[in-house]
Amino acid sequence: MIKRLFILALVAALMPACSNDFELFADKEDIPVVYGLLSKSEDTQFVRLERAFLDKDQSARVIAGEPDSVFYNDAVVELVHLPTGDRFEMERINAADIGLPRDEGDFPTDPNYIYTMDSEVINLTGGDTYGIEVRREGGDNIAYSEALVIGDLRILTPSDPTIQRLNYQGSSSQRIRWREANEVEFFNVRLRFNYEERSSATGGEWVQDELLWVVSNRVRANTVTFVGDEFLQFIGNALVEDPTIDRRFRSIDIRLDAVGSELAAYIDVGLANLGITSSNEIPLYTNVDGGLGVFSSTNFTEVQGFNLTSTAIDSLLDGRFTEQLNFIR
């Protein structure tokens, strides 16, 4: 759940309409702002609902610090499975009560209201469309959106750490392949390098650690390739050379993340003006009718526990990129 809250916070941070510099005004205009990323791989689904309460007589920074101006106290948030019409009302909780206050800034840190639901209750169906409805208690809808839920992901190659070893070394071409998914806009591929180290600072005890290598981002195909030495070069650049530290390889995990079309469009618009020819005004993307924000889907899968081939282990211990890192068997 903490990871999902971080993602929503990151998405919210990209939203120009909710920035601390939002200084537009109107006559008491109340705009719902919705952020929700449905995921079959998470135990809990959650949505952040806030409002941009615009007032020509007060500064946005003053309004942002008032919980009653930021949060709805009478809102009902429902997820709707459109193929069946089944409806699921979400529960509002204060995330600060479970150790997740908002970061310090212009907005309130406590309360930090979000809307949650146990994934077992809604049992998301991959490939189906879900709607989100926001309404005032006893009133009409004030915001609505729809998103196609990303189905289960599957890594095809390599897929079985009990029989496959990874030969990540040399100039050999390496491939990671996964099952195609039509509801996915793009994929991100990462390798987690699990290792342990000991030194006088650890009292001579082995301490586990990890490195995360981004193999490729925004992949629209179902395959990525790379050269084995790229992996070793990453390790060589990421770890500090220290003759007092011994290190041992443990395993490699492969992680595949998928992003839905709505979130992808939101990210594309947010990045559109970050280049050298960009303007200061960032274009606005929203797929929320009656409000602002983004409602989409993400998913991920992971295969853990791969070992390296003996040749790759030799390269890790004595190869040109990592020989000074004191890896031992």
mmCIF file of N, CA and C in Angstrom, residues 23-33 50-58 60 63 68-70 142 290-292:
data_model
loop_
_atom_site.group_PDB
_atom_site.id
_atom_site.type_symbol
_atom_site.label_atom_id
_atom_site.label_comp_id
_atom_site.label_asym_id
_atom_site.label_seq_id
_atom_site.Cartn_x
_atom_site.Cartn_y
_atom_site.Cartn_z
ATOM 1 N N GLU A 23 -2.797 29.731 -9.002
ATOM 2 C CA GLU A 23 -3.305 31.012 -8.548
ATOM 3 C C GLU A 23 -4.502 31.481 -9.370
ATOM 4 N N LEU A 24 -5.200 30.582 -10.051
ATOM 5 C CA LEU A 24 -6.401 30.984 -10.767
ATOM 6 C C LEU A 24 -7.533 31.172 -9.773
ATOM 7 N N PHE A 25 -8.445 32.060 -10.088
ATOM 8 C CA PHE A 25 -9.537 32.338 -9.168
ATOM 9 C C PHE A 25 -10.857 32.392 -9.911
ATOM 10 N N ALA A 26 -11.920 32.071 -9.204
ATOM 11 C CA ALA A 26 -13.279 32.195 -9.716
ATOM 12 C C ALA A 26 -14.171 32.449 -8.523
ATOM 13 N N ASP A 27 -15.451 32.599 -8.762
ATOM 14 C CA ASP A 27 -16.376 32.866 -7.673
ATOM 15 C C ASP A 27 -16.735 31.565 -6.965
ATOM 16 N N LYS A 28 -15.919 31.198 -5.961
ATOM 17 C CA LYS A 28 -16.186 30.020 -5.146
ATOM 18 C C LYS A 28 -16.365 28.756 -5.983
ATOM 19 N N GLU A 29 -15.553 28.571 -6.998
ATOM 20 C CA GLU A 29 -15.659 27.383 -7.842
ATOM 21 C C GLU A 29 -15.013 26.203 -7.141
ATOM 22 N N ASP A 30 -15.699 25.058 -7.188
ATOM 23 C CA ASP A 30 -15.280 23.850 -6.486
ATOM 24 C C ASP A 30 -15.001 22.768 -7.523
ATOM 25 N N ILE A 31 -13.724 22.392 -7.691
ATOM 26 C CA ILE A 31 -13.346 21.437 -8.729
ATOM 27 C C ILE A 31 -12.796 20.172 -8.081
ATOM 28 N N PRO A 32 -13.455 19.015 -8.269
ATOM 29 C CA PRO A 32 -12.899 17.768 -7.730
ATOM 30 C C PRO A 32 -11.651 17.336 -8.484
ATOM 31 N N VAL A 33 -10.658 16.844 -7.748
ATOM 32 C CA VAL A 33 -9.405 16.364 -8.319
ATOM 33 C C VAL A 33 -9.245 14.910 -7.887
ATOM 34 N N GLU A 50 -9.415 15.111 -3.808
ATOM 35 C CA GLU A 50 -9.269 16.420 -3.191
ATOM 36 C C GLU A 50 -10.028 17.416 -4.045
ATOM 37 N N ARG A 51 -9.959 18.670 -3.667
ATOM 38 C CA ARG A 51 -10.622 19.658 -4.499
ATOM 39 C C ARG A 51 -9.768 20.908 -4.644
ATOM 40 N N ALA A 52 -9.859 21.472 -5.839
ATOM 41 C CA ALA A 52 -9.269 22.775 -6.077
ATOM 42 C C ALA A 52 -10.373 23.784 -5.792
ATOM 43 N N PHE A 53 -10.294 24.420 -4.627
ATOM 44 C CA PHE A 53 -11.337 25.350 -4.192
ATOM 45 C C PHE A 53 -10.868 26.747 -4.538
ATOM 46 N N LEU A 54 -11.391 27.298 -5.619
ATOM 47 C CA LEU A 54 -10.901 28.560 -6.155
ATOM 48 C C LEU A 54 -11.727 29.721 -5.618
ATOM 49 N N ASP A 55 -11.056 30.735 -5.143
ATOM 50 C CA ASP A 55 -11.713 31.866 -4.514
ATOM 51 C C ASP A 55 -10.952 33.129 -4.898
ATOM 52 N N LYS A 56 -11.634 34.068 -5.544
ATOM 53 C CA LYS A 56 -10.952 35.284 -6.002
ATOM 54 C C LYS A 56 -10.527 36.175 -4.846
ATOM 55 N N ASP A 57 -11.039 35.908 -3.640
ATOM 56 C CA ASP A 57 -10.747 36.770 -2.498
ATOM 57 C C ASP A 57 -9.630 36.235 -1.613
ATOM 58 N N GLN A 58 -9.168 34.999 -1.841
ATOM 59 C CA GLN A 58 -8.131 34.418 -1.001
ATOM 60 C C GLN A 58 -7.024 33.798 -1.852
ATOM 61 N N ALA A 60 -4.368 31.045 -3.054
ATOM 62 C CA ALA A 60 -4.421 29.586 -3.125
ATOM 63 C C ALA A 60 -3.624 28.952 -2.002
ATOM 64 N N ILE A 63 -5.785 28.820 1.159
ATOM 65 C CA ILE A 63 -6.827 27.801 1.042
ATOM 66 C C ILE A 63 -6.234 26.404 1.147
ATOM 67 N N ASP A 68 -10.654 21.624 5.401
ATOM 68 C CA ASP A 68 -12.027 21.669 4.906
ATOM 69 C C ASP A 68 -12.108 22.213 3.489
ATOM 70 N N SER A 69 -11.080 22.931 3.060
ATOM 71 C CA SER A 69 -11.052 23.431 1.691
ATOM 72 C C SER A 69 -10.430 22.422 0.735
ATOM 73 N N VAL A 70 -9.556 21.552 1.256
ATOM 74 C CA VAL A 70 -8.851 20.584 0.412
ATOM 75 C C VAL A 70 -9.645 19.297 0.238
ATOM 76 N N ILE A 142 -20.397 14.364 -9.208
ATOM 77 C CA ILE A 142 -19.621 15.566 -9.462
ATOM 78 C C ILE A 142 -18.371 15.265 -10.280
ATOM 79 N N GLY A 290 -15.881 16.397 -15.351
ATOM 80 C CA GLY A 290 -16.375 17.196 -14.240
ATOM 81 C C GLY A 290 -15.293 17.603 -13.264
ATOM 82 N N GLY A 291 -14.059 17.208 -13.520
ATOM 83 C CA GLY A 291 -12.987 17.541 -12.600
ATOM 84 C C GLY A 291 -11.638 17.471 -13.270
ATOM 85 N N LEU A 292 -10.617 17.234 -12.471
ATOM 86 C CA LEU A 292 -9.240 17.109 -12.938
ATOM 87 C C LEU A 292 -8.635 15.829 -12.380
#
